[in-house]
XYZ file of C-alpha atoms in Angstrom:
691
model
C 29.845 8.932 14.144
C 33.565 7.832 12.947
C 31.838 4.745 11.296
C 29.383 6.960 9.577
C 32.078 9.046 7.793
C 33.962 6.096 6.853
C 30.839 4.590 5.471
C 30.316 7.879 3.640
C 33.397 8.021 2.134
C 33.554 4.419 1.320
C 30.359 4.798 -0.713
C 31.579 7.864 -2.388
C 34.691 6.448 -3.631
C 33.168 3.307 -4.827
C 30.674 5.329 -6.943
C 33.630 7.506 -8.449
C 35.326 4.296 -9.556
C 32.345 3.110 -11.696
C 30.214 5.908 -13.034
C 31.242 8.910 -15.230
C 27.776 9.976 -15.993
C 25.145 11.663 -13.800
C 23.880 9.345 -11.329
C 20.139 10.098 -12.395
C 20.422 8.724 -15.884
C 19.559 5.051 -14.750
C 16.865 2.544 -14.880
C 15.763 1.492 -11.697
C 15.523 -2.182 -10.957
C 13.204 -1.744 -7.603
C 10.816 0.280 -9.722
C 10.583 -2.289 -12.488
C 10.102 -4.921 -9.822
C 7.324 -3.037 -7.989
C 5.923 -2.303 -11.522
C 5.708 -6.121 -12.085
C 4.464 -6.744 -8.652
C 1.625 -4.311 -8.871
C 0.212 -5.621 -12.530
C 0.417 -9.120 -11.132
C -1.917 -8.377 -8.249
C -4.271 -6.896 -10.270
C -5.543 -10.490 -11.289
C -4.308 -13.938 -10.606
C -3.851 -16.571 -13.730
C -5.256 -15.694 -17.037
C -8.841 -15.582 -16.667
C -10.657 -18.825 -17.706
C -13.760 -17.146 -19.321
C -10.977 -15.290 -21.708
C -9.221 -18.295 -22.848
C -11.057 -18.542 -26.121
C -9.984 -15.032 -26.931
C -6.490 -15.489 -25.927
C -3.945 -14.383 -28.746
C -0.435 -15.354 -29.153
C 1.625 -12.408 -29.846
C 5.272 -13.023 -31.194
C 7.632 -11.756 -28.097
C 10.689 -9.498 -29.211
C 13.250 -11.267 -27.243
C 16.104 -9.944 -29.414
C 15.169 -6.419 -28.039
C 16.390 -7.018 -24.760
C 19.216 -9.597 -25.170
C 23.132 -8.597 -25.226
C 26.323 -10.351 -25.987
C 28.512 -7.974 -24.350
C 28.765 -4.599 -22.203
C 28.929 -2.745 -25.473
C 25.313 -3.490 -26.055
C 24.219 -2.601 -22.651
C 23.165 1.262 -23.748
C 21.032 -0.712 -26.460
C 19.195 -2.851 -23.998
C 18.674 0.171 -21.767
C 17.367 2.248 -24.437
C 15.077 -0.971 -25.380
C 13.699 -0.810 -21.673
C 12.919 3.020 -21.812
C 11.567 2.565 -25.185
C 9.298 -0.364 -23.574
C 8.111 1.876 -20.827
C 7.167 4.729 -23.301
C 5.047 2.196 -25.357
C 3.366 0.825 -22.241
C 2.369 4.442 -21.341
C 1.169 5.095 -24.904
C -1.557 2.358 -24.205
C -2.870 3.998 -21.277
C -4.679 6.469 -23.648
C -6.913 3.716 -24.669
C -7.427 2.508 -21.075
C -10.447 5.022 -20.346
C -12.500 2.695 -22.887
C -12.044 -0.405 -20.370
C -15.667 -1.764 -19.379
C -15.098 -4.693 -17.396
C -16.469 -5.127 -13.970
C -13.630 -5.212 -11.764
C -12.916 -2.179 -9.893
C -10.104 -3.456 -8.364
C -8.645 -3.975 -11.727
C -8.594 -0.815 -12.537
C -7.155 0.669 -9.253
C -4.157 -1.609 -9.863
C -3.616 -0.346 -13.527
C -3.747 3.542 -12.030
C -0.982 2.616 -9.851
C 1.208 0.756 -12.311
C 0.550 3.868 -14.755
C 1.824 5.914 -12.122
C 5.258 3.739 -11.697
C 5.758 3.744 -15.532
C 5.350 7.423 -15.984
C 7.959 8.090 -12.857
C 10.345 5.737 -14.734
C 9.910 7.526 -17.859
C 10.484 10.920 -16.358
C 13.143 9.807 -13.894
C 15.262 8.170 -16.671
C 14.479 10.283 -19.784
C 18.222 11.035 -20.338
C 18.761 7.373 -21.657
C 16.633 8.388 -24.833
C 19.812 10.716 -25.864
C 22.670 8.127 -25.562
C 23.778 6.499 -28.773
C 23.658 2.803 -29.478
C 24.341 1.244 -32.920
C 22.094 -1.756 -32.226
C 19.372 0.253 -30.908
C 17.455 0.814 -34.386
C 16.911 -3.132 -34.855
C 15.779 -3.414 -31.297
C 13.343 -0.646 -31.811
C 12.002 -1.997 -34.922
C 10.990 -5.363 -33.091
C 9.245 -3.359 -30.368
C 7.465 -1.384 -32.694
C 5.934 -4.311 -34.376
C 5.062 -5.932 -31.197
C 3.085 -2.823 -29.546
C 1.473 -2.071 -32.874
C 0.053 -5.860 -32.478
C -0.905 -5.461 -29.007
C -2.737 -2.127 -29.725
C -4.742 -3.810 -32.753
C -5.715 -6.612 -30.584
C -7.170 -4.271 -28.036
C -9.116 -2.491 -30.774
C -10.285 -5.500 -32.513
C -11.699 -6.789 -28.958
C -13.293 -3.189 -28.270
C -11.155 -2.772 -25.187
C -12.919 -5.695 -23.420
C -11.914 -7.057 -19.966
C -10.289 -9.998 -21.982
C -8.452 -7.578 -24.322
C -6.866 -5.958 -21.061
C -6.097 -9.463 -19.473
C -4.182 -10.173 -22.818
C -2.184 -6.839 -22.537
C -1.536 -7.704 -18.731
C -0.218 -11.049 -19.828
C 2.216 -9.547 -22.357
C 3.295 -6.715 -20.109
C 3.944 -9.349 -17.294
C 5.978 -11.488 -19.788
C 8.038 -8.434 -21.002
C 8.671 -7.186 -17.503
C 9.883 -10.573 -16.266
C 11.892 -11.143 -19.212
C 13.527 -7.743 -18.665
C 14.288 -8.527 -14.799
C 15.429 -12.161 -15.486
C 17.683 -11.672 -18.507
C 19.247 -8.162 -17.513
C 19.915 -8.913 -13.933
C 23.605 -8.787 -14.716
C 23.745 -6.883 -18.083
C 24.043 -3.611 -16.745
C 25.681 -2.112 -13.793
C 23.888 1.072 -14.324
C 20.768 -0.428 -14.714
C 20.998 -1.772 -11.127
C 22.286 1.449 -9.720
C 20.160 0.938 -6.434
C 21.172 -2.590 -5.584
C 24.954 -1.574 -6.314
C 24.824 1.461 -4.192
C 23.428 -1.102 -1.459
C 26.100 -3.393 -2.264
C 28.711 -0.796 -2.218
C 27.634 0.573 1.088
C 27.444 -3.469 2.594
C 31.094 -3.476 1.927
C 31.630 -0.566 4.003
C 29.737 -1.921 6.817
C 31.286 -5.219 6.481
C 33.579 -4.519 9.197
C 30.715 -4.475 11.511
C 28.247 -6.931 10.124
C 28.924 -10.640 8.924
C 25.805 -11.524 6.878
C 24.282 -10.556 3.639
C 22.356 -7.254 3.208
C 19.443 -8.999 2.136
C 19.316 -11.356 5.313
C 16.799 -8.699 6.795
C 13.715 -8.072 8.363
C 12.278 -4.842 6.850
C 10.689 -2.815 9.822
C 9.053 -0.293 7.327
C 7.237 -3.270 5.472
C 5.890 -4.657 8.920
C 4.796 -1.379 9.776
C 2.731 -0.806 6.469
C 1.501 -4.335 7.198
C -0.010 -3.594 10.696
C -1.370 -0.209 8.878
C -3.328 -2.062 6.182
C -4.757 -4.779 8.119
C -5.687 -2.073 10.745
C -7.349 0.053 8.133
C -9.327 -3.098 7.121
C -11.857 -2.400 10.041
C -12.199 -0.296 13.148
C -12.373 -1.659 16.646
C -13.478 -5.173 17.247
C -17.081 -5.441 15.993
C -20.017 -5.125 18.255
C -21.640 -8.098 16.576
C -18.707 -10.279 17.063
C -18.350 -9.771 20.929
C -20.205 -13.103 21.825
C -18.174 -14.836 19.714
C -14.835 -13.485 20.771
C -12.157 -15.694 21.854
C -9.315 -15.184 24.149
C -6.073 -16.966 22.613
C -2.760 -17.043 24.958
C -0.260 -14.898 23.317
C 3.231 -16.334 22.858
C 5.287 -13.379 24.355
C 8.269 -15.144 25.070
C 8.510 -16.082 21.343
C 9.579 -12.259 20.662
C 11.276 -11.291 23.586
C 15.185 -11.172 24.153
C 17.333 -10.315 27.064
C 20.572 -9.459 25.204
C 22.107 -9.470 21.678
C 22.865 -13.111 21.621
C 19.418 -13.995 21.248
C 18.348 -11.409 18.456
C 18.785 -13.979 15.518
C 16.179 -16.317 17.586
C 13.688 -13.218 17.802
C 14.194 -12.552 13.899
C 13.512 -16.453 13.121
C 10.334 -16.065 15.406
C 9.016 -13.028 13.260
C 9.723 -14.799 10.042
C 7.998 -18.032 11.485
C 5.286 -15.837 12.298
C 4.677 -14.266 8.766
C 4.834 -17.817 7.239
C 2.292 -19.058 9.974
C 0.064 -15.942 8.824
C 0.360 -16.651 5.056
C -0.333 -20.480 5.785
C -3.911 -19.022 7.073
C -4.532 -17.298 3.684
C -5.117 -20.906 2.381
C -8.503 -20.804 4.206
C -9.430 -17.352 3.251
C -11.177 -18.394 0.044
C -13.824 -19.287 2.424
C -14.307 -16.282 3.792
C -18.223 -15.431 3.378
C -18.498 -12.008 4.927
C -20.405 -9.124 3.328
C -17.678 -6.420 3.613
C -15.975 -6.118 0.128
C -13.500 -3.540 1.645
C -12.527 -6.015 4.262
C -11.643 -8.572 1.658
C -9.606 -5.770 -0.246
C -7.447 -4.873 2.481
C -6.917 -8.634 3.441
C -5.552 -9.077 -0.430
C -2.981 -6.201 -0.053
C -1.960 -7.470 3.336
C -1.243 -11.020 2.003
C 0.739 -9.532 -0.649
C 3.096 -7.857 1.941
C 3.679 -10.773 3.871
C 4.638 -12.702 0.788
C 6.955 -10.258 -0.108
C 8.605 -10.239 3.373
C 8.756 -14.197 3.321
C 10.471 -14.148 -0.093
C 12.969 -11.141 0.692
C 14.002 -12.401 3.966
C 14.078 -16.325 3.581
C 17.895 -16.440 4.322
C 16.729 -15.907 7.900
C 15.571 -19.749 8.069
C 19.177 -20.855 7.491
C 20.710 -18.814 10.297
C 21.430 -21.030 13.589
C 19.789 -20.245 17.163
C 19.875 -22.217 19.943
C 16.994 -20.684 21.644
C 14.496 -21.019 18.587
C 13.114 -24.372 19.269
C 11.230 -23.373 22.289
C 10.090 -19.864 20.705
C 8.982 -22.280 17.598
C 6.832 -24.539 19.682
C 5.108 -21.589 21.283
C 4.136 -20.052 17.943
C 3.090 -23.508 16.898
C 0.431 -23.717 19.489
C -0.830 -20.195 19.057
C -1.380 -20.519 15.553
C -2.812 -24.002 15.804
C -5.545 -22.191 18.124
C -6.183 -19.622 15.659
C -6.565 -22.229 13.104
C -8.872 -24.331 15.076
C -11.181 -21.216 15.792
C -11.314 -20.526 12.024
C -12.717 -23.700 11.307
C -15.123 -24.012 14.416
C -16.445 -20.603 13.472
C -16.842 -22.159 9.880
C -14.648 -19.396 8.508
C -17.287 -16.689 9.154
C -16.887 -12.883 9.207
C -16.583 -12.724 13.102
C -13.864 -15.870 13.022
C -11.790 -13.548 10.429
C -12.188 -10.332 12.704
C -10.804 -12.634 15.674
C -7.663 -13.682 13.073
C -7.279 -9.833 12.543
C -7.444 -8.929 16.235
C -4.593 -11.557 17.005
C -2.467 -10.434 14.108
C -2.707 -6.846 14.772
C -1.566 -7.732 18.410
C 1.291 -9.756 17.344
C 2.800 -7.246 14.917
C 2.227 -4.532 17.377
C 3.980 -6.282 20.031
C 6.824 -7.072 17.397
C 7.333 -3.635 16.494
C 7.186 -2.114 20.142
C 9.442 -4.716 21.681
C 12.027 -5.115 19.055
C 12.140 -1.505 17.850
C 15.860 -1.322 19.110
C 16.607 -5.081 19.723
C 18.306 -5.466 16.329
C 20.351 -2.817 14.135
C 20.446 -5.586 11.550
C 16.788 -5.466 11.201
C 16.383 -1.746 10.114
C 20.049 -2.408 8.007
C 17.965 -1.868 4.873
C 17.029 1.993 5.947
C 20.693 2.421 7.368
C 22.076 1.248 3.904
C 19.841 3.722 1.988
C 20.816 6.699 4.049
C 24.462 6.130 3.989
C 24.053 5.911 -0.179
C 21.929 8.994 0.253
C 24.823 11.016 1.732
C 27.136 9.776 -1.442
C 24.429 11.440 -3.608
C 24.583 14.631 -1.526
C 27.813 15.105 -3.172
C 26.177 15.611 -6.373
C 22.916 17.384 -5.463
C 22.808 20.398 -2.978
C 19.341 19.428 -1.662
C 18.709 15.792 0.080
C 16.765 13.722 -2.950
C 13.868 13.250 -0.541
C 13.482 16.783 0.480
C 10.490 17.468 -1.515
C 6.613 17.637 -1.196
C 4.745 15.349 -3.148
C 1.784 16.756 -5.129
C 0.555 13.304 -5.887
C 0.265 12.617 -1.880
C -1.411 15.919 -1.107
C -3.744 15.270 -4.085
C -4.584 11.677 -2.569
C -5.038 13.199 0.694
C -7.322 15.810 -0.472
C -9.445 13.224 -2.213
C -9.431 10.473 0.705
C -10.696 13.262 3.119
C -13.334 14.744 0.370
C -14.900 11.554 -0.110
C -15.331 11.118 3.817
C -18.601 13.020 3.338
C -20.539 14.847 0.788
C -21.432 18.746 1.279
C -20.999 20.354 4.960
C -23.926 18.369 6.606
C -27.278 20.211 6.878
C -27.647 19.250 10.403
C -24.338 21.097 11.445
C -25.206 24.214 9.677
C -26.330 25.995 12.934
C -22.963 24.634 14.609
C -20.739 25.890 11.686
C -17.808 28.227 12.538
C -15.975 30.644 10.272
C -12.228 30.429 11.136
C -10.098 33.117 9.317
C -7.913 31.462 6.716
C -4.366 32.154 6.723
C -3.920 32.851 3.121
C -0.736 34.558 3.591
C 1.150 31.576 4.651
C 0.981 29.856 1.652
C 1.390 32.610 -1.044
C 4.668 33.735 -2.789
C 5.757 36.596 -4.644
C 9.050 35.158 -6.342
C 11.337 32.388 -6.342
C 13.061 33.513 -3.204
C 9.951 32.723 -1.029
C 9.188 29.056 -2.295
C 11.037 27.542 0.869
C 9.007 29.587 3.027
C 5.721 28.415 1.421
C 7.172 24.882 1.458
C 8.068 25.133 4.991
C 4.373 26.577 5.712
C 2.910 23.368 3.892
C 5.178 21.076 6.018
C 4.335 22.827 9.034
C 0.396 22.658 8.245
C 1.015 18.649 7.801
C 2.332 18.417 11.311
C -0.703 20.694 12.703
C -3.172 18.585 11.254
C -1.539 15.428 12.436
C -1.512 17.191 15.772
C -5.281 17.123 15.719
C -5.381 13.300 15.322
C -4.338 13.022 19.032
C -7.835 14.096 19.881
C -9.421 12.087 16.878
C -9.868 9.411 19.560
C -12.597 11.347 21.132
C -14.742 11.204 18.044
C -18.290 9.976 18.884
C -19.953 9.932 15.649
C -21.921 7.548 14.160
C -20.421 6.931 10.808
C -17.771 3.985 10.630
C -16.910 5.066 6.832
C -16.118 8.572 7.983
C -13.658 6.979 10.681
C -12.108 4.877 7.907
C -11.466 7.400 5.750
C -10.023 9.745 8.385
C -7.902 6.836 9.552
C -6.452 6.594 5.858
C -5.981 10.332 5.721
C -3.808 10.292 8.899
C -1.569 7.566 7.012
C -1.124 9.793 4.138
C -0.360 12.827 6.081
C 1.967 11.144 8.442
C 3.775 9.478 5.303
C 4.583 12.936 4.050
C 5.654 14.042 7.192
C 8.152 11.416 7.559
C 9.246 11.575 3.910
C 9.827 15.609 3.714
C 11.286 16.211 7.096
C 14.285 17.494 5.759
C 12.366 20.600 4.706
C 12.134 21.594 8.493
C 15.984 22.362 8.365
C 15.953 24.594 5.349
C 16.079 28.335 6.162
C 13.441 30.896 5.053
C 13.525 34.470 6.356
C 9.886 34.845 5.722
C 8.741 31.708 7.463
C 8.315 33.061 11.250
C 5.532 35.335 9.954
C 3.852 32.541 8.010
C 4.112 30.100 10.932
C 2.624 32.826 13.373
C -0.624 32.927 11.074
C -0.796 28.943 11.099
C -0.079 28.965 14.800
C -3.491 31.324 15.245
C -5.257 29.223 12.607
C -4.802 25.772 14.134
C -5.193 27.090 17.531
C -8.725 28.299 16.546
C -9.482 24.798 15.032
C -8.514 23.141 18.273
C -10.616 25.281 20.634
C -13.317 24.684 18.125
C -13.133 20.945 18.482
C -12.809 21.212 22.499
C -15.851 23.362 22.842
C -17.883 21.384 20.731
C -16.990 18.436 22.895
C -15.161 16.566 19.392
C -18.797 15.874 18.181
C -19.420 14.772 14.801
C -20.327 18.334 13.568
C -16.948 19.449 15.103
C -15.125 17.149 13.066
C -17.006 18.047 10.128
C -15.826 21.720 10.743
C -12.193 20.329 10.808
C -12.546 18.736 7.655
C -14.248 21.564 5.919
C -10.748 23.595 7.098
C -8.485 21.166 5.870
C -10.225 20.774 2.638
C -10.029 24.368 1.851
C -6.452 24.636 3.184
C -5.386 21.638 0.832
C -7.499 23.117 -1.953
C -5.515 26.324 -1.541
C -2.171 24.812 -1.173
C -2.598 22.716 -4.495
C -4.361 25.780 -6.455
C -1.935 28.348 -5.558
C 1.468 26.285 -5.872
C 0.770 24.389 -8.699
C 4.187 25.349 -10.134
C 6.999 24.948 -7.494
C 10.378 24.560 -8.258
C 9.924 20.833 -7.533
C 7.180 20.453 -10.459
C 9.133 17.786 -12.287
C 9.335 15.493 -9.089
C 5.838 16.291 -8.165
C 3.634 15.577 -11.105
C 2.757 11.913 -12.118
C -0.268 12.035 -14.051
C -2.106 15.232 -14.802
C -5.771 14.567 -15.403
C -8.095 16.733 -18.070
C -9.645 19.631 -16.230
C -13.332 18.381 -17.329
C -12.737 14.832 -16.657
C -14.687 12.586 -16.967
C -16.983 14.625 -19.320
C -14.569 16.007 -21.883
C -16.269 16.330 -25.480
C -14.547 16.917 -28.784
C -12.227 19.123 -26.924
C -11.017 19.832 -23.322
C -11.478 23.006 -21.131
C -9.101 25.589 -21.757
C -7.888 24.218 -25.217
C -8.748 26.137 -28.470
C -10.235 23.498 -30.680
C -13.742 23.617 -31.955
C -16.333 21.601 -31.174
C -20.084 20.890 -32.247
C -22.490 22.764 -30.136
C -25.044 19.719 -29.523
C -21.920 18.159 -27.501
C -21.998 21.012 -25.227
C -25.697 20.507 -24.631
C -25.256 16.824 -23.849
C -22.285 17.474 -21.351
C -24.400 20.225 -19.415
C -27.248 17.916 -19.485
C -24.864 15.044 -18.042
C -23.518 17.478 -15.408
C -27.036 18.831 -14.640
C -28.064 15.278 -13.921
C -25.330 14.519 -11.677
C -26.341 17.873 -9.418
C -29.806 16.645 -9.500
C -28.696 12.957 -8.174
C -26.651 14.865 -5.526
C -29.675 17.104 -4.617
C -31.584 13.752 -3.783
C -29.212 12.684 -1.239
C -30.279 15.843 1.153
C -33.443 13.922 1.347
C -31.446 10.641 2.333
C -32.435 8.943 5.652
C -30.763 5.883 6.023
C -32.575 2.971 4.026
C -32.785 -0.328 5.701
C -29.858 -1.675 4.092
C -26.908 -1.060 1.536
C -26.284 2.488 3.449
C -22.660 2.075 2.750
C -22.828 1.479 -0.713
C -25.037 4.566 -1.150
C -22.414 6.733 0.571
C -19.793 5.620 -1.503
C -21.732 6.610 -4.547
C -22.509 9.798 -3.102
C -18.934 10.369 -2.956
C -18.227 9.369 -6.438
C -21.198 11.860 -7.733
C -19.979 14.794 -5.434
C -16.396 14.208 -6.970
C -17.567 14.397 -10.460
C -19.451 17.579 -9.675
C -16.207 19.223 -8.181
C -13.838 17.804 -10.802
C -15.982 18.853 -13.782
C -17.951 22.032 -12.789
C -16.039 23.922 -15.514
C -18.410 22.256 -18.023
C -21.330 24.834 -16.834
C -19.086 27.616 -17.825
C -18.095 26.610 -21.195
C -18.452 29.586 -23.608
C -19.825 27.979 -26.697
C -23.212 27.906 -27.282
C -25.704 25.258 -26.410
C -28.973 26.442 -27.638
C -30.596 23.292 -27.024
C -29.767 23.155 -23.464
C -32.797 25.000 -21.954
C -35.129 22.132 -23.557
C -32.794 19.517 -21.996
C -32.780 21.129 -18.631
C -36.573 21.701 -18.642
C -37.158 17.631 -19.157
C -34.681 16.847 -16.636
C -36.544 19.356 -14.175
C -39.650 17.336 -14.584
C -38.114 14.147 -14.445
C -36.332 14.542 -11.053
C -39.262 16.582 -9.741
C -41.387 13.209 -10.156
C -38.445 11.326 -8.454
C -38.577 13.718 -5.548
C -42.106 13.532 -5.089
C -42.159 9.585 -5.186
C -39.768 9.717 -2.461
C -41.936 12.046 -0.418
C -45.072 9.959 -1.109
C -43.448 6.742 -0.006
C -41.966 8.336 2.989
C -38.652 7.664 1.888
C -38.915 3.951 2.461
C -36.563 1.150 1.518
C -38.839 0.386 -1.663
C -38.762 4.132 -2.477
C -34.891 4.200 -2.546
C -35.052 0.966 -4.726
C -37.314 3.093 -7.147
C -34.565 5.659 -6.984
C -31.807 3.351 -7.685
C -33.487 1.826 -10.702
C -33.872 5.161 -12.231
C -30.522 6.420 -11.680
C -29.298 2.982 -12.932
C -31.223 3.601 -16.180
C -30.218 7.142 -16.522
C -26.499 6.128 -16.371
C -26.857 3.410 -18.504
C -28.387 5.630 -20.997
C -25.533 8.089 -20.794
C -22.881 5.422 -20.985
C -24.631 3.522 -24.153
C -25.416 6.596 -26.207
C -22.821 9.178 -25.774
C -19.445 6.886 -25.669
C -17.998 9.467 -28.267
C -17.735 12.368 -26.010
C -17.286 10.867 -22.506
C -13.202 10.580 -21.829
């Protein structure tokens, strides 16, 4: 306790000597690095097929360079201006027509990071810097050239790859050249460094020479969600590989370094396996995507903790020998099985076992292993002198929305086969409503309590016996999101709110009813669908009713238009005029989505590609929910009845074809052909009104 107090005071006084301005007026180097990593992993090297289209754009090097400390503010303003310019490019991103979904997903994550930095560091704009106008002029020319390149190449895949190349170059230059240019820009690292000097009385090695437990846990979660249990079809091919338990065990603190070196060696061995991963020939795209994310996490840990290799540990040679045998056996198994899907599943099983053992056995073995978290905690108490509320004591709206989307796409509408088993559970609306700002804390505690109650339901989830593997995968992802929010926002529990007991009582009755329903229905598929329906209702109510809490600036990252993806010449809720024919087309497209969704009621598991159909159903359903305001548009659409009549005939013909062909595989292929033709026609002929 005394050390904790000394650490707090030491950190606080260190900051007091350096900064005279608010601590939130900074550029976060860790976020810039993370942005670089995300956009880098969106693709590899510049694509070969785009080499002929590549454009050399002069880089505004002078905008980011500084000769002395007087120019630090000018550099910071240039970096901030760069982030704003990058964010402005995103308005054109909707026109991206490339085939790579993963590319789009990484861009979306990158957009969120850029937007977050803009919001958190906006006070930089108000600072004075005499040299900034010349820097700003260079940046203006640079980004105008990038924008014109995008337009000239019609926002193609190669055009966006050119943009990615330029952004990577810019971020790398900013990080390399300005690593020592601004003390304030690197506040996060200085905070850790300051804290380190306080802890230097206890630890003798650098703070970056650690193994990050949070990254190991995240690595485990990612590879775990790459698939469920070991596949039934691979049981005959399963191989029992002796696990080198001795490599990770320690009897005393003298062996801690040996264990850490073993963990690091394990990460290097796992990384070495990735050289063979290119030979993977399995059918599961999701499996490959999760592996790629896992590879990135492993590589990051190797780079961040490489100084561990140089440390001395007398017991390491014996540990290393055990690991060598273990991974040689894994590699030979891969080769013997010709790098098949089942071979990689065996690898996944072994890696899961290894990571779980490391996390379980060494959770308390080394304080230094979790030094990063302790350092952040100490720094956090320093900031607590400025803010009356802990900086992580928030509820993240973006995570709540993502949780809603994940569980929503776990299935479509409530299953027809479960209608007879459906149960109406009274919803505790009062738990989430507030009449004034004094009740905000009570609402936040209710939301947090709801997350804890949802998490408690997961203890029963192991009893789920439904046939849908995808359903289980989505639930697992949802569980991870809920758990993350509970961990990140746990300080909310300690806040006082006089009205919370009555809210808590309502929630208790509600979740007790859900739990008893699960038990009564023997944890069946329909029972879990009832749970999913209730969770969706709860999350939607929370998001709708509490869209303007006191932490809105910290909650919101990207706000999508209310009618995405079919906004016309005006968006819902805005007062601009629009041509009536546009509304007719929009309504026709929306009606098409509803008709396609209606076909799924007849969907009876075609012989193959069922998983892709399920994903498509989720996307259609999501668009119907997100864009339902289109059908409520007030402007006239005199031509819609005739459009609707044509669609009715068209989809009646498709439905009758399905029935005549007894919902066979070929019948569904006919449906797929028609849907493809319809969607292609919509995209080709209505690009001017689709957002």
